[in-house]
Coordinates of N, CA and C in Angstrom, one line a residue:
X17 N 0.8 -1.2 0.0 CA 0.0 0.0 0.0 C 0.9 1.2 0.0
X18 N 1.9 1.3 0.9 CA 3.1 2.3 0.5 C 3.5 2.1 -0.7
X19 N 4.0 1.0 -1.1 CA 4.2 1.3 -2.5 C 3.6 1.9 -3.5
X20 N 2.3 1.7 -3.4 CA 1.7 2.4 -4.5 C 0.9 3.4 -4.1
X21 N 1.4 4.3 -2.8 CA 1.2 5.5 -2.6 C 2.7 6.1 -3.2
X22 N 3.6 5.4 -3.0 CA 4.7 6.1 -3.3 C 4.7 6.4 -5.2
X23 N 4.0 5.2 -6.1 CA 4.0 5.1 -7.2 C 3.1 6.4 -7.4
X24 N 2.2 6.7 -7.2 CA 1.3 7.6 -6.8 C 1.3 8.9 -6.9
X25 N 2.3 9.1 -6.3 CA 2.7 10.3 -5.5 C 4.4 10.6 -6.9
X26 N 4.8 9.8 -7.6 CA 5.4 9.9 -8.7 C 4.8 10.1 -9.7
X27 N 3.9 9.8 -10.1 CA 3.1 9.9 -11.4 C 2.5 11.6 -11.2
X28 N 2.5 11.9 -9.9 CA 1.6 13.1 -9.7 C 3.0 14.2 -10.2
X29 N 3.9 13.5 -9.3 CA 5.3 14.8 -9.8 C 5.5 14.8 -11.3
X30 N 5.6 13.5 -11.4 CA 5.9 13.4 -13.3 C 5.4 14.9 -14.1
X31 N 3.5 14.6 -13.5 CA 3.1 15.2 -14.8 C 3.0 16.7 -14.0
X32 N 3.3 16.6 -13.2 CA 3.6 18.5 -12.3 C 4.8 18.8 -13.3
X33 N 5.9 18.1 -13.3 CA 7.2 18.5 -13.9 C 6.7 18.6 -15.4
X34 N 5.6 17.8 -16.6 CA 5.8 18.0 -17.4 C 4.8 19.0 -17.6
X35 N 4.3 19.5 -17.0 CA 3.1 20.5 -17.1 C 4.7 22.1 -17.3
X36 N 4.7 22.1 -16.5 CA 5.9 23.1 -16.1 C 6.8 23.0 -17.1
X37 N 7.4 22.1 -17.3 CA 8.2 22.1 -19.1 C 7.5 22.7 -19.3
X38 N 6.1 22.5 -19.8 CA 5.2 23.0 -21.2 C 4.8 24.5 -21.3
X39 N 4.6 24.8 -19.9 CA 4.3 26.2 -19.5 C 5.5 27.2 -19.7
X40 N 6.6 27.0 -19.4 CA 8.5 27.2 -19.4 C 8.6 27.4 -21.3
X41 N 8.2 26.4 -22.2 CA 8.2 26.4 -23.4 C 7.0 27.8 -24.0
X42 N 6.3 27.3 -23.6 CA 5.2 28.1 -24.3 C 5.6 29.7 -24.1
X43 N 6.3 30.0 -22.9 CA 6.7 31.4 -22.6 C 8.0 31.4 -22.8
X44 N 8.9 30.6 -24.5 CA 9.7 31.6 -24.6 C 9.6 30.9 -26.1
X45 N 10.0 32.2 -27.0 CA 10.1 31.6 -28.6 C 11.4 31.3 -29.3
X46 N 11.1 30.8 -30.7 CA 11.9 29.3 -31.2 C 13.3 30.2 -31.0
X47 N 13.4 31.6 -30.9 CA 15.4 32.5 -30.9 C 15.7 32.5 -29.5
X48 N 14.6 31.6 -28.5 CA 15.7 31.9 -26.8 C 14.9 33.0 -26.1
X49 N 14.4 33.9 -26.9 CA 13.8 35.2 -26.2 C 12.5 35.1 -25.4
X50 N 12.1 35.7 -24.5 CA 10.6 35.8 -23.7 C 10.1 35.9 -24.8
X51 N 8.5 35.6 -24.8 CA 7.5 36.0 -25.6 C 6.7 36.8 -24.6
X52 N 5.6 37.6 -25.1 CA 5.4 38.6 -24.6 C 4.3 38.7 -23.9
X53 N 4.1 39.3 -22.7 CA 2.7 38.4 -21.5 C 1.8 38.4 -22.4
X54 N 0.8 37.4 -22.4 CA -0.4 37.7 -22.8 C -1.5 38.4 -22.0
X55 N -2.2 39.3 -23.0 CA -3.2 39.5 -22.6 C -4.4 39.3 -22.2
X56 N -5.0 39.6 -21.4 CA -6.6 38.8 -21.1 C -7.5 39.3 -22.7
X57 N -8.4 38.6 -23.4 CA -9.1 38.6 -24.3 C -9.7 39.9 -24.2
X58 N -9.8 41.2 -25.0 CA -10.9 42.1 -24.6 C -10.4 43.2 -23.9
X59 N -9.4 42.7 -23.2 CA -8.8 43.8 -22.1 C -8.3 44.6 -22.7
X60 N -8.3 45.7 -22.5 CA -8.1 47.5 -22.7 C -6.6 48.0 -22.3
X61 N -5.6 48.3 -23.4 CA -4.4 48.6 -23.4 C -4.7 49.5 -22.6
X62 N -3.3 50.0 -21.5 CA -3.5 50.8 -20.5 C -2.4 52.2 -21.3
X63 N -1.7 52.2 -22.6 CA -1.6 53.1 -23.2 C -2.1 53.1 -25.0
X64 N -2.3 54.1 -25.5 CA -2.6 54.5 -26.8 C -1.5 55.6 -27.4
X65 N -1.4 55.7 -28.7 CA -0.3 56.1 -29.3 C -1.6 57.3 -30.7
X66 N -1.4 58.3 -30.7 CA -1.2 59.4 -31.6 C -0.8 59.9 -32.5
X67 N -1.1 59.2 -34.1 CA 0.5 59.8 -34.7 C 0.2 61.4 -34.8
X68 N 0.9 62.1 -34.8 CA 1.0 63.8 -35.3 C 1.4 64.0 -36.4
X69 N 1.9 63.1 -37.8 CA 2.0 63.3 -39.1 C 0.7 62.9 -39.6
X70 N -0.1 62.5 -39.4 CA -1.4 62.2 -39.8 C -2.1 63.0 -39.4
X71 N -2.1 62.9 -38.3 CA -3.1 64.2 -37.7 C -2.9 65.5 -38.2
X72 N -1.8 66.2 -38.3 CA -1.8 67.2 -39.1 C -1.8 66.9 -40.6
X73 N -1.5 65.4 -41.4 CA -2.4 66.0 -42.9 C -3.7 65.7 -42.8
X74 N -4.4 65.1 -42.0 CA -6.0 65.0 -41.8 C -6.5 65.8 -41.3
X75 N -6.2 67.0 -40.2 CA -7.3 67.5 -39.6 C -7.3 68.6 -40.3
X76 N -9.0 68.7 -40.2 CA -9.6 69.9 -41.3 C -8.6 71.6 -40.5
X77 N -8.8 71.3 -39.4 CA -8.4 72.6 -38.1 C -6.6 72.8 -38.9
X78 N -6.0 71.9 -39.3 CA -4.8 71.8 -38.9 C -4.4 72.6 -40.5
X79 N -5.5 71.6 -41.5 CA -5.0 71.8 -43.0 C -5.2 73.0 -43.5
X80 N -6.8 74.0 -42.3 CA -7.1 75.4 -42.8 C -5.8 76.3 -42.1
X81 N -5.5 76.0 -41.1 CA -4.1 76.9 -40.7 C -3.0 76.9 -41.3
X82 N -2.6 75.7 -41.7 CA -1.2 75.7 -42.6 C -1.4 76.2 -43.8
X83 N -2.6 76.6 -44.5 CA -2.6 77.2 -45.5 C -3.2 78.7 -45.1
X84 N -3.2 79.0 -44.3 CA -3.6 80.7 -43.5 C -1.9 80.9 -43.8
X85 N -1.2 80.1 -43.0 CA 0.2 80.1 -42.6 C 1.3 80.7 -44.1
X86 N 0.7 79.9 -44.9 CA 1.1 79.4 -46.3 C 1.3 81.1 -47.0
X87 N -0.5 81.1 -47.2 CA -0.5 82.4 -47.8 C -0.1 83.5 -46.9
X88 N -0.4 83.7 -45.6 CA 0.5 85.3 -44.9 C 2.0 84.9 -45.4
X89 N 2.4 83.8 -45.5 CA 3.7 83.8 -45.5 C 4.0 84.6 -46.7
X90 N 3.3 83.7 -48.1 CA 3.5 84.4 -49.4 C 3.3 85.3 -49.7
X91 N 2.6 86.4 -49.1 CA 2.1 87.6 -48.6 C 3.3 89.1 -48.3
X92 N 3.8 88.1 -47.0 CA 4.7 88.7 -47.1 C 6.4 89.2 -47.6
X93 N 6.4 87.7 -48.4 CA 7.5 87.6 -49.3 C 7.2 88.1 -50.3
X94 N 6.2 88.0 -50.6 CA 5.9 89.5 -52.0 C 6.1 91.0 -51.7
X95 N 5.7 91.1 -50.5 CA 6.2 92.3 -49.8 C 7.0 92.6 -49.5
X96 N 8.0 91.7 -48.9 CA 9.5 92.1 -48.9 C 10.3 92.4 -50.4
X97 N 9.8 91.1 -51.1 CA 10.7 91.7 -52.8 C 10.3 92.6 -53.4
X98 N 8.8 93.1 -53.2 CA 8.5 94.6 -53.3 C 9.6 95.4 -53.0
X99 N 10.1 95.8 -51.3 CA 10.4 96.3 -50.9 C 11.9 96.4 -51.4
X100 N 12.3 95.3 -51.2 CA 13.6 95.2 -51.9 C 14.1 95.5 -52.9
X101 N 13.5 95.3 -54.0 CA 13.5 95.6 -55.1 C 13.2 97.2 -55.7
X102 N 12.5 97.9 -54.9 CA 12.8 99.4 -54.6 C 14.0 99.8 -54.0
X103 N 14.9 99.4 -53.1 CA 15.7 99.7 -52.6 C 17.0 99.5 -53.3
X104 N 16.8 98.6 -54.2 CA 17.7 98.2 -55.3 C 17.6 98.9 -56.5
X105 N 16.7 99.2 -56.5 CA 16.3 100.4 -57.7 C 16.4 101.9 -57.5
X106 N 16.7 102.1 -55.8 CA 17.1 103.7 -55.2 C 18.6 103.8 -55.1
X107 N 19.1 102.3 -55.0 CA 20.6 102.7 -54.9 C 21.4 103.1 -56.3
X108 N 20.7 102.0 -57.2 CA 21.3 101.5 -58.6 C 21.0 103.7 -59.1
X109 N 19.7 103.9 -58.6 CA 19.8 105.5 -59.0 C 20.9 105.7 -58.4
X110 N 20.9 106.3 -57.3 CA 21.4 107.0 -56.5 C 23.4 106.6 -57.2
X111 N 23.8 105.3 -57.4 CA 24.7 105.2 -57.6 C 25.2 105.8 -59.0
X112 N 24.4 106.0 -60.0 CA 24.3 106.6 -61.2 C 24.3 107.7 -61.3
X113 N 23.7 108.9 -59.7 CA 23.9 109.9 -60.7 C 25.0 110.5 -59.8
X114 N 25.7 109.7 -58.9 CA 26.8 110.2 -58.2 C 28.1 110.0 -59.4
X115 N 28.2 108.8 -60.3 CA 28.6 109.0 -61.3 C 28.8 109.9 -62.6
X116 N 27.4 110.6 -62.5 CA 27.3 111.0 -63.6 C 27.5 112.7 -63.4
X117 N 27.6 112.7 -61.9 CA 27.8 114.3 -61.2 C 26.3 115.4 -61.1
X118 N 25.6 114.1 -61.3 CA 23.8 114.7 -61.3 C 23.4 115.5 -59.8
X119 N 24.7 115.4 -58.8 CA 24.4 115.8 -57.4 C 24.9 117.2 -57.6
X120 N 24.5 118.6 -57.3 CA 24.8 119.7 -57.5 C 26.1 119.8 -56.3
X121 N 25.8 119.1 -55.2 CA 26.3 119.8 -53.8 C 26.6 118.0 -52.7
X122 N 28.0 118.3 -52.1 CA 28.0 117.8 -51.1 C 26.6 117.2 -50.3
X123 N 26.2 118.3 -49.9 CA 24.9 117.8 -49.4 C 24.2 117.5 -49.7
X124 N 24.1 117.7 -51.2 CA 22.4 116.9 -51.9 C 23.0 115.7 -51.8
X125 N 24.5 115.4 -51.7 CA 24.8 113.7 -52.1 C 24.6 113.2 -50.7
X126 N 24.4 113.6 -50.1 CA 24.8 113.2 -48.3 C 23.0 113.1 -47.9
X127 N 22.5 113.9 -48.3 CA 21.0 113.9 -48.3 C 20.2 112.8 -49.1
X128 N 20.6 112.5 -50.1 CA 20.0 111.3 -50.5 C 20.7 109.8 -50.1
X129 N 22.3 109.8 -49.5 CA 22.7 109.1 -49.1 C 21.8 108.2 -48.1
X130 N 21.4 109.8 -46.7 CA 20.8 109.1 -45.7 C 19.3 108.7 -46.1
X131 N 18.8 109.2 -46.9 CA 17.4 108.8 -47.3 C 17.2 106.8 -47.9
X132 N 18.6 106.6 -48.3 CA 18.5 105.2 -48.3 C 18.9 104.4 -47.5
X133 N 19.6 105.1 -46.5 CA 19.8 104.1 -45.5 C 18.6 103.9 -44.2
X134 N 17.9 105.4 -44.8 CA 16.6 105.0 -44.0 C 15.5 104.3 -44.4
X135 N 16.1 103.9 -46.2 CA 15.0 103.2 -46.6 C 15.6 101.3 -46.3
X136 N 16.5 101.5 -45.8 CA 17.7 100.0 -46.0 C 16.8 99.9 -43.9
X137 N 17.1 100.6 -43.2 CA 16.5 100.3 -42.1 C 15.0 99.7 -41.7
X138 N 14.3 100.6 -43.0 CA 12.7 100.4 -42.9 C 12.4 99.0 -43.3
X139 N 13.3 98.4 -44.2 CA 13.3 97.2 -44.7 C 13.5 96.3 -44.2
X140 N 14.7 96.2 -43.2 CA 15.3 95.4 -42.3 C 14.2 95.3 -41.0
X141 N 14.2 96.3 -40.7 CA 12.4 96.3 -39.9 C 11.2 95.8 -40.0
X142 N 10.7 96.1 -41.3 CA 9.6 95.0 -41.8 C 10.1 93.7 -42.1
X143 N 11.1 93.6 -41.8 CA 11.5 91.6 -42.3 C 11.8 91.7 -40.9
X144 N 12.4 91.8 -39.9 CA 11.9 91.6 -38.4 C 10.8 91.7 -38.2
X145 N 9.7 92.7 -38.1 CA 8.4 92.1 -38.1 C 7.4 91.3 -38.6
X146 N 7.8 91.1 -40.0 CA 7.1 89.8 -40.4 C 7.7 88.3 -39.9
X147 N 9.2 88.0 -40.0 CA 9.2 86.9 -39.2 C 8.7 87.0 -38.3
X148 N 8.5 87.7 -37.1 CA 8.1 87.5 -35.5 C 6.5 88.0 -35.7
X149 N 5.8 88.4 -36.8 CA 4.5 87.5 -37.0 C 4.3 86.5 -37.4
X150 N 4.8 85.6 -38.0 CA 5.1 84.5 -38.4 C 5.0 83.4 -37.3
X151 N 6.3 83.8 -36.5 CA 6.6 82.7 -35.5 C 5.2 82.8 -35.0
X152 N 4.8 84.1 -34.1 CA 3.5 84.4 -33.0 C 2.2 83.4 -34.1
X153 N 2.4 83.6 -35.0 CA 1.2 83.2 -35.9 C 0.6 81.6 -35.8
X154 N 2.4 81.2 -35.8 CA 2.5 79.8 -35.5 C 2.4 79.0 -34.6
X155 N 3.0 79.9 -33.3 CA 2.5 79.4 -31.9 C 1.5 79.5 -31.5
X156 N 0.6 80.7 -32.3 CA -0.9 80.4 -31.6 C -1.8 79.4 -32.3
X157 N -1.4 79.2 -33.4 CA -2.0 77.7 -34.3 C -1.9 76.5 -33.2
X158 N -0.2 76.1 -33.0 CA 0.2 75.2 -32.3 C -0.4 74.8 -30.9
X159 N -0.5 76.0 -30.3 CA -1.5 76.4 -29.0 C -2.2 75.6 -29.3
X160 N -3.3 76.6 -30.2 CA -5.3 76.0 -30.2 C -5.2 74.6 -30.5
X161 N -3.9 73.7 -31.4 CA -4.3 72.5 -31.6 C -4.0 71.8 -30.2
X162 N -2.6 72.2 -29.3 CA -2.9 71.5 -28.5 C -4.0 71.4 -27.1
X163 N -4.5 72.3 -27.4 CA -6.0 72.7 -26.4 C -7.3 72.3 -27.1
X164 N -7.1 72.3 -27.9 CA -8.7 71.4 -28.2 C -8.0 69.7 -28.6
X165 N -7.1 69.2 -29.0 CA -6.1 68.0 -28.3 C -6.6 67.3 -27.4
X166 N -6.3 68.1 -26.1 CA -6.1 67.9 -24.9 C -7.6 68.1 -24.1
X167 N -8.3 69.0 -25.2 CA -9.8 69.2 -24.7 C -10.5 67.5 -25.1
X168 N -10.3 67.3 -26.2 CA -10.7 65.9 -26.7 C -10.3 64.8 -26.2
X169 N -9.4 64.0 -26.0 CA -8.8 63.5 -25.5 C -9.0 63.3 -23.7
X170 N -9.4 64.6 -23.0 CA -9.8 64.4 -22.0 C -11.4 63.1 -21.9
X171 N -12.2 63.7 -23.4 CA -14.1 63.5 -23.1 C -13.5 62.1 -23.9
X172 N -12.7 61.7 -24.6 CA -12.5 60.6 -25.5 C -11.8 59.7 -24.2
X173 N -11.1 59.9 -23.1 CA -10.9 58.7 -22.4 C -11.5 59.4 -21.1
X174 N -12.9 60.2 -20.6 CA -13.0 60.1 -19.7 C -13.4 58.7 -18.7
X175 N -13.5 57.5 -19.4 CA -13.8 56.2 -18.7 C -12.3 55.8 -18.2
X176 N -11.4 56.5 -18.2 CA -10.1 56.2 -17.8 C -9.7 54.5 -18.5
X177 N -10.0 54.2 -19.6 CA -9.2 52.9 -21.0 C -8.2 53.0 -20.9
X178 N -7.7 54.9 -20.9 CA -6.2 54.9 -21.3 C -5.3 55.4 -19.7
X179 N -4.4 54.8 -19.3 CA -3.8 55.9 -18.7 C -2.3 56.2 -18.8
X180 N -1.9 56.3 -20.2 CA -1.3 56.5 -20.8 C -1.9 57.1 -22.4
X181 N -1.5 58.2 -22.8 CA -1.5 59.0 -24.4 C -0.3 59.3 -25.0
X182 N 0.1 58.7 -25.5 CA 1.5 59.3 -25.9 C 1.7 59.6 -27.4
X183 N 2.5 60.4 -27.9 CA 2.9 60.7 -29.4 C 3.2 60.2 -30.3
X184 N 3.9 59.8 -31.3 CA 4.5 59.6 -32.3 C 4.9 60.5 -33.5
X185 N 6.0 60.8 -34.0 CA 5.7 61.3 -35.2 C 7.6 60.8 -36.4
X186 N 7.4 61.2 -37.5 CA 8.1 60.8 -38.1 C 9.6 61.4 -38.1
X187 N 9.4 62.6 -37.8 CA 10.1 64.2 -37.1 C 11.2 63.6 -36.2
X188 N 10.2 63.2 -35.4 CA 11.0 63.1 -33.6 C 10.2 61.6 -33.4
X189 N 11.2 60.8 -33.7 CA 10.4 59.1 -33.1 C 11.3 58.4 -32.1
X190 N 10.2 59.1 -31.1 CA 10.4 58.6 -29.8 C 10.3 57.2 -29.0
X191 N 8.7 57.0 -30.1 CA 8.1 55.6 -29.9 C 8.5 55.0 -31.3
X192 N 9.4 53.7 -30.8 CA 10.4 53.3 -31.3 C 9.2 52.0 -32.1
X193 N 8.1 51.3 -31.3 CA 7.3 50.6 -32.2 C 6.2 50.8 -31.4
X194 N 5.1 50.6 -32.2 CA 3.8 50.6 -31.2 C 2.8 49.2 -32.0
X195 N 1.5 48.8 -31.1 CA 1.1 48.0 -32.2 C -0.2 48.7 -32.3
X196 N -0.8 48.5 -34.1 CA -1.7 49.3 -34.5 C -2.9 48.8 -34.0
X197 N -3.1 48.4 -32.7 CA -4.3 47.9 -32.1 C -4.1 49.2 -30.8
X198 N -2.9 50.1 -30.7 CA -3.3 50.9 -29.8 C -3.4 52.2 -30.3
X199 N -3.1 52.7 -31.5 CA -3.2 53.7 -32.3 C -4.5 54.4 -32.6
X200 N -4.8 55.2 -32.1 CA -6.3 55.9 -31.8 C -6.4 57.4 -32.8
X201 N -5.4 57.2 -33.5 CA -5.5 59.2 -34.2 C -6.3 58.8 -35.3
X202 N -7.0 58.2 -35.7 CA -8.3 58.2 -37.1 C -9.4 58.4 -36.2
X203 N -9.5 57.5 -34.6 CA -10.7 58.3 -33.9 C -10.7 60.0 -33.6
X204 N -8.9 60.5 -33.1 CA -8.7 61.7 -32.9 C -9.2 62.6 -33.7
X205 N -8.8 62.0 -35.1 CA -9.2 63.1 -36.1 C -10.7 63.2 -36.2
X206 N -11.0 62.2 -36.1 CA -12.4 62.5 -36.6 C -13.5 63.7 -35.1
X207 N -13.0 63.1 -34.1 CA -13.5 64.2 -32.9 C -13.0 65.5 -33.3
X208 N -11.7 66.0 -33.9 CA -11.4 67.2 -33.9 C -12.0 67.6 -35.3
X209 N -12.3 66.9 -35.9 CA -13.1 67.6 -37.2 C -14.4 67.7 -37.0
X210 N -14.9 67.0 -36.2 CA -16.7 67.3 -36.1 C -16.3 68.5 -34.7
X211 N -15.9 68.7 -34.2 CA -15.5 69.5 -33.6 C -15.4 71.0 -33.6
X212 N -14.4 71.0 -35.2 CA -14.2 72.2 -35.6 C -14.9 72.3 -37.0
X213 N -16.2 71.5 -37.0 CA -16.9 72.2 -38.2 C -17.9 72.6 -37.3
X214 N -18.4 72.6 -35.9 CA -19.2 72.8 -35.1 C -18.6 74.8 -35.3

């Protein structure tokens, strides 16, 4: 009767030990490496991923600014070669008739001298202020997107699914892989476009 408690009581370890192999196996693949926990079925990744190269060529908010952006820009590059191109056209005088002795007087030459360097200052001035409208123009785009973002994204995981949101972009890739079962910016975009046609 000990014996075949003891036989018993081997058969039980046997298949404990082979159970454990199989378990040991199953959690690692055919290169030596862990395989990756499994998931419970259904269960809700506790982060989501955002690309920002899509989202900015999809959202309506994003595509009307970059072309606001677009044209002030071109706007003002017509303005400046305007401007330039007067100044190039006051010197090229100015240089011609000091050549040609069309100045009566010291001072008429000294007088139209300073008149272009105040036109060479005015120029240099409006191209400082059109870049630093530019930048400001850009930062306040950047702004609104990340505040209505961040406004969405609040009502889009208020059931707390995610607690993790993180970025991606092509630019700056931070998030080195993600998998496209956590990728949520085609829902993003679409909240920020019904959004901003509201």
């Amino acid at each position: 009767m000990v014996i075949k408690a003891n036989a018993a009581m081997l058969l039980v370890a046997a298949g404990l030990s082979l159970v454990a192999c199989d378990k040991k196996d199953s959690q690692v693949k055919p290169n030596g490496l862990p395989k990756a926990a499994a998931t419970n079925a259904g269960a809700a990744s506790s982060v989501a991923v955002v690309d920002i190269d899509t989202l900015a060529a999809k959202s309506e908010y994003c595509k009307d600014k970059q072309k606001e952006l677009e044209n002030k820009q071109k706007k003002y590059r017509e303005q400046l070669n305007s401007k330039g191109q007067a100044l190039q056209n006051a010197m090229v005088s100015f240089q011609k008739k000091v050549q040609s002795g069309a100045f009566t007087s010291q001072q008429q030459a000294e007088s139209a001298q300073a008149q272009l360097q105040k036109q060479q200052q005015a120029l240099q001035a409006f191209q400082e202020k059109i870049q630093n409208e530019m930048v400001q123009a850009t930062q306040n785009y950047q702004k609104k997107l990340r505040e209505d973002l961040n406004t969405f994204l609040k009502s889009y995981n208020s059931d707390g699914k995610f607690k993790v949101i993180i970025s991606k972009s092509g630019d700056y890739p931070n998030v080195l892989y993600s998998d496209p079962s956590v990728d949520i910016t085609e829902d993003v975009i679409a909240g920020l476009n019904k959004s901003y046609k509201k």
